[in-house]
Tab-separated table of N, CA and C in Angstrom:
chain	number	residue	atom	x	y	z
A	15	UNK	N	7.984	-9.996	7.757
A	15	UNK	CA	7.216	-10.715	6.718
A	15	UNK	C	8.208	-11.267	5.702
A	16	UNK	N	9.036	-12.234	6.080
A	16	UNK	CA	10.067	-12.707	5.168
A	16	UNK	C	9.531	-13.479	3.941
A	17	UNK	N	8.361	-14.018	3.989
A	17	UNK	CA	7.819	-14.752	2.847
A	17	UNK	C	7.423	-13.846	1.711
A	18	UNK	N	7.209	-12.568	1.960
A	18	UNK	CA	6.722	-11.686	0.898
A	18	UNK	C	7.823	-11.262	-0.071
A	19	UNK	N	8.949	-10.852	0.203
A	19	UNK	CA	9.582	-10.461	1.461
A	19	UNK	C	9.487	-8.966	1.735
A	20	UNK	N	9.077	-8.644	2.906
A	20	UNK	CA	9.073	-7.258	3.394
A	20	UNK	C	9.948	-7.216	4.652
A	21	UNK	N	10.729	-6.143	4.780
A	21	UNK	CA	11.530	-5.950	5.970
A	21	UNK	C	11.123	-4.671	6.688
A	22	UNK	N	11.788	-4.337	7.742
A	22	UNK	CA	11.423	-3.133	8.529
A	22	UNK	C	11.362	-1.836	7.748
A	23	UNK	N	12.192	-1.675	6.736
A	23	UNK	CA	12.154	-0.425	5.967
A	23	UNK	C	10.955	-0.330	5.051
A	24	UNK	N	10.266	-1.419	4.833
A	24	UNK	CA	9.105	-1.456	3.933
A	24	UNK	C	7.814	-1.035	4.615
A	25	UNK	N	7.894	-0.629	5.868
A	25	UNK	CA	6.737	-0.184	6.626
A	25	UNK	C	6.992	1.229	7.182
A	26	UNK	N	5.916	1.967	7.346
A	26	UNK	CA	6.046	3.271	8.021
A	26	UNK	C	6.338	2.951	9.500
A	27	UNK	N	6.984	3.915	10.144
A	27	UNK	CA	7.283	3.693	11.574
A	27	UNK	C	5.940	3.628	12.354
A	28	UNK	N	5.983	3.030	13.480
A	28	UNK	CA	4.785	2.902	14.277
A	28	UNK	C	4.306	4.268	14.739
A	29	UNK	N	3.136	4.658	14.268
A	29	UNK	CA	2.586	5.988	14.608
A	29	UNK	C	1.056	5.832	14.612
A	30	UNK	N	0.495	5.927	15.770
A	30	UNK	CA	-0.960	5.791	15.885
A	30	UNK	C	-1.641	7.034	15.269
A	31	UNK	N	-2.793	6.814	14.673
A	31	UNK	CA	-3.582	7.919	14.138
A	31	UNK	C	-4.120	8.743	15.300
A	32	UNK	N	-3.696	10.000	15.349
A	32	UNK	CA	-4.209	10.872	16.421
A	32	UNK	C	-4.787	12.134	15.820
A	33	UNK	N	-4.899	12.171	14.461
A	33	UNK	CA	-5.494	13.316	13.811
A	33	UNK	C	-6.097	12.839	12.491
A	34	UNK	N	-7.353	13.080	12.252
A	34	UNK	CA	-7.983	12.701	11.059
A	34	UNK	C	-7.894	13.805	10.013
A	35	UNK	N	-7.177	14.890	10.275
A	35	UNK	CA	-7.021	15.988	9.349
A	35	UNK	C	-5.577	16.156	8.877
A	36	UNK	N	-4.623	15.524	9.490
A	36	UNK	CA	-3.225	15.672	9.094
A	36	UNK	C	-2.898	14.669	8.013
A	37	UNK	N	-2.508	15.133	6.802
A	37	UNK	CA	-2.151	14.200	5.744
A	37	UNK	C	-0.969	13.270	6.147
A	38	UNK	N	-0.012	13.795	6.866
A	38	UNK	CA	1.130	12.965	7.303
A	38	UNK	C	0.630	11.809	8.157
A	39	UNK	N	-0.211	12.091	9.102
A	39	UNK	CA	-0.690	11.059	10.006
A	39	UNK	C	-1.598	10.067	9.233
A	40	UNK	N	-2.470	10.623	8.368
A	40	UNK	CA	-3.390	9.754	7.593
A	40	UNK	C	-2.641	8.846	6.658
A	41	UNK	N	-1.549	9.303	6.075
A	41	UNK	CA	-0.837	8.511	5.081
A	41	UNK	C	0.349	7.725	5.621
A	42	UNK	N	0.796	8.044	6.814
A	42	UNK	CA	1.976	7.369	7.324
A	42	UNK	C	1.743	6.878	8.764
A	43	UNK	N	0.520	6.725	9.142
A	43	UNK	CA	0.202	6.226	10.491
A	43	UNK	C	-0.374	4.817	10.457
A	44	UNK	N	-0.374	4.162	11.585
A	44	UNK	CA	-0.934	2.825	11.687
A	44	UNK	C	-2.409	2.904	12.003
A	45	UNK	N	-3.243	2.532	11.097
A	45	UNK	CA	-4.724	2.549	11.334
A	45	UNK	C	-5.070	1.463	12.310
A	46	UNK	N	-5.633	1.817	13.416
A	46	UNK	CA	-6.030	0.878	14.456
A	46	UNK	C	-4.948	-0.121	14.852
A	47	UNK	N	-3.680	0.340	14.856
A	47	UNK	CA	-2.587	-0.485	15.220
A	47	UNK	C	-2.070	-1.444	14.168
A	48	UNK	N	-2.623	-1.387	12.982
A	48	UNK	CA	-2.159	-2.303	11.917
A	48	UNK	C	-0.879	-1.774	11.294
A	49	UNK	N	0.063	-2.659	10.986
A	49	UNK	CA	1.279	-2.206	10.319
A	49	UNK	C	0.927	-1.581	8.949
A	50	UNK	N	1.706	-0.617	8.553
A	50	UNK	CA	1.375	0.173	7.359
A	50	UNK	C	2.516	0.084	6.366
A	51	UNK	N	2.223	-0.515	5.199
A	51	UNK	CA	3.233	-0.616	4.152
A	51	UNK	C	3.618	0.762	3.692
A	52	UNK	N	4.917	0.942	3.385
A	52	UNK	CA	5.457	2.193	2.898
A	52	UNK	C	5.334	2.142	1.357
A	53	UNK	N	4.211	2.585	0.824
A	53	UNK	CA	3.890	2.486	-0.572
A	53	UNK	C	4.727	3.444	-1.417
A	54	UNK	N	5.510	4.276	-0.801
A	54	UNK	CA	6.438	5.137	-1.520
A	54	UNK	C	7.696	4.420	-1.942
A	55	UNK	N	7.909	3.245	-1.415
A	55	UNK	CA	9.125	2.444	-1.731
A	55	UNK	C	8.831	1.624	-3.000
A	56	UNK	N	9.771	1.636	-3.908
A	56	UNK	CA	9.600	0.978	-5.176
A	56	UNK	C	9.357	-0.525	-5.083
A	57	UNK	N	10.093	-1.193	-4.194
A	57	UNK	CA	9.887	-2.640	-4.085
A	57	UNK	C	8.493	-2.999	-3.526
A	58	UNK	N	7.959	-2.118	-2.653
A	58	UNK	CA	6.600	-2.345	-2.156
A	58	UNK	C	5.595	-2.160	-3.289
A	59	UNK	N	5.781	-1.117	-4.055
A	59	UNK	CA	4.884	-0.885	-5.203
A	59	UNK	C	4.887	-2.048	-6.163
A	60	UNK	N	6.093	-2.547	-6.465
A	60	UNK	CA	6.248	-3.680	-7.395
A	60	UNK	C	5.522	-4.931	-6.891
A	61	UNK	N	5.680	-5.194	-5.611
A	61	UNK	CA	5.051	-6.412	-5.024
A	61	UNK	C	3.565	-6.299	-5.027
A	62	UNK	N	3.030	-5.121	-4.691
A	62	UNK	CA	1.553	-4.926	-4.732
A	62	UNK	C	1.075	-5.054	-6.177
A	63	UNK	N	1.750	-4.425	-7.150
A	63	UNK	CA	1.352	-4.496	-8.536
A	63	UNK	C	1.402	-5.935	-9.071
A	64	UNK	N	2.435	-6.692	-8.650
A	64	UNK	CA	2.529	-8.109	-9.057
A	64	UNK	C	1.342	-8.878	-8.533
A	65	UNK	N	0.943	-8.636	-7.285
A	65	UNK	CA	-0.192	-9.371	-6.706
A	65	UNK	C	-1.467	-8.990	-7.463
A	66	UNK	N	-1.701	-7.695	-7.673
A	66	UNK	CA	-2.931	-7.293	-8.380
A	66	UNK	C	-2.947	-7.862	-9.799
A	67	UNK	N	-1.802	-7.874	-10.494
A	67	UNK	CA	-1.753	-8.465	-11.808
A	67	UNK	C	-2.108	-9.921	-11.775
A	68	UNK	N	-1.613	-10.639	-10.737
A	68	UNK	CA	-1.901	-12.083	-10.648
A	68	UNK	C	-3.378	-12.349	-10.443
A	69	UNK	N	-4.058	-11.536	-9.618
A	69	UNK	CA	-5.471	-11.800	-9.399
A	69	UNK	C	-6.313	-11.397	-10.646
A	70	UNK	N	-5.849	-10.433	-11.383
A	70	UNK	CA	-6.537	-10.101	-12.634
A	70	UNK	C	-6.359	-11.234	-13.637
A	71	UNK	N	-5.204	-11.881	-13.630
A	71	UNK	CA	-4.929	-12.948	-14.608
A	71	UNK	C	-5.745	-14.215	-14.350
A	72	UNK	N	-6.305	-14.385	-13.154
A	72	UNK	CA	-7.128	-15.568	-12.890
A	72	UNK	C	-8.601	-15.287	-13.008
A	73	UNK	N	-8.932	-14.095	-13.481
A	73	UNK	CA	-10.335	-13.824	-13.823
A	73	UNK	C	-11.004	-12.723	-13.018
A	74	UNK	N	-10.318	-12.151	-12.058
A	74	UNK	CA	-10.931	-11.022	-11.367
A	74	UNK	C	-11.086	-9.891	-12.347
A	75	UNK	N	-12.211	-9.181	-12.263
A	75	UNK	CA	-12.453	-8.082	-13.224
A	75	UNK	C	-12.084	-6.722	-12.620
A	76	UNK	N	-11.755	-6.670	-11.340
A	76	UNK	CA	-11.340	-5.459	-10.726
A	76	UNK	C	-11.111	-5.662	-9.221
A	77	UNK	N	-10.862	-4.623	-8.550
A	77	UNK	CA	-10.640	-4.681	-7.081
A	77	UNK	C	-10.959	-3.315	-6.468
A	78	UNK	N	-11.113	-3.363	-5.201
A	78	UNK	CA	-11.416	-2.141	-4.425
A	78	UNK	C	-10.215	-1.788	-3.580
A	79	UNK	N	-9.825	-0.560	-3.581
A	79	UNK	CA	-8.754	-0.090	-2.750
A	79	UNK	C	-9.348	0.416	-1.465
A	80	UNK	N	-9.340	-0.424	-0.441
A	80	UNK	CA	-9.939	-0.049	0.803
A	80	UNK	C	-9.032	0.936	1.570
A	81	UNK	N	-9.641	1.903	2.230
A	81	UNK	CA	-8.923	2.890	3.007
A	81	UNK	C	-7.945	3.670	2.122
A	82	UNK	N	-8.342	3.984	0.898
A	82	UNK	CA	-7.479	4.660	-0.041
A	82	UNK	C	-7.010	6.039	0.497
A	83	UNK	N	-7.826	6.654	1.345
A	83	UNK	CA	-7.441	7.955	1.869
A	83	UNK	C	-6.182	7.878	2.757
A	84	UNK	N	-5.794	6.659	3.104
A	84	UNK	CA	-4.579	6.462	3.924
A	84	UNK	C	-3.352	6.154	3.076
A	85	UNK	N	-3.503	6.265	1.764
A	85	UNK	CA	-2.392	6.018	0.825
A	85	UNK	C	-2.210	7.312	0.003
A	86	UNK	N	-0.957	7.713	-0.160
A	86	UNK	CA	-0.704	8.882	-0.985
A	86	UNK	C	-1.254	8.654	-2.378
A	87	UNK	N	-1.990	9.619	-2.945
A	87	UNK	CA	-2.536	9.475	-4.286
A	87	UNK	C	-1.463	9.121	-5.349
A	88	UNK	N	-0.310	9.753	-5.242
A	88	UNK	CA	0.787	9.444	-6.185
A	88	UNK	C	1.229	8.016	-6.089
A	89	UNK	N	1.189	7.472	-4.890
A	89	UNK	CA	1.564	6.038	-4.700
A	89	UNK	C	0.550	5.110	-5.383
A	90	UNK	N	-0.716	5.452	-5.265
A	90	UNK	CA	-1.760	4.622	-5.900
A	90	UNK	C	-1.562	4.664	-7.432
A	91	UNK	N	-1.345	5.841	-7.976
A	91	UNK	CA	-1.109	5.947	-9.418
A	91	UNK	C	0.108	5.160	-9.836
A	92	UNK	N	1.173	5.273	-9.064
A	92	UNK	CA	2.408	4.520	-9.400
A	92	UNK	C	2.200	3.004	-9.390
A	93	UNK	N	1.439	2.536	-8.436
A	93	UNK	CA	1.139	1.099	-8.381
A	93	UNK	C	0.273	0.676	-9.556
A	94	UNK	N	-0.806	1.408	-9.820
A	94	UNK	CA	-1.716	1.030	-10.888
A	94	UNK	C	-1.074	1.095	-12.268
A	95	UNK	N	-0.124	1.985	-12.471
A	95	UNK	CA	0.545	2.042	-13.755
A	95	UNK	C	1.501	0.880	-13.983
A	96	UNK	N	1.810	0.162	-12.942
A	96	UNK	CA	2.665	-1.031	-13.052
A	96	UNK	C	1.916	-2.324	-13.384
A	97	UNK	N	0.594	-2.243	-13.371
A	97	UNK	CA	-0.220	-3.435	-13.671
A	97	UNK	C	0.023	-3.911	-15.092
A	98	UNK	N	0.071	-5.220	-15.285
A	98	UNK	CA	0.312	-5.780	-16.598
A	98	UNK	C	-0.923	-6.574	-17.022
A	99	UNK	N	-1.222	-6.532	-18.319
A	99	UNK	CA	-2.368	-7.296	-18.847
A	99	UNK	C	-1.949	-8.722	-19.114
């Protein structure tokens, strides 16, 4: 994904979900084969926060974090604390 830019290290390794009870698999696996951003990486967090800030700046009043159970809670907090008004 060079336009973003994301490289191979910005994604979790390819790992199909084979357990709905393992936190490692839930947070670092590919849901239905979709690539999974490594939200523990600072540059990934920054890029997500920049995008969320940009949509808030054009009038969005909020957003929904879909499939949040597949993201480490600490990563969500780290991303949300980077939002700018």
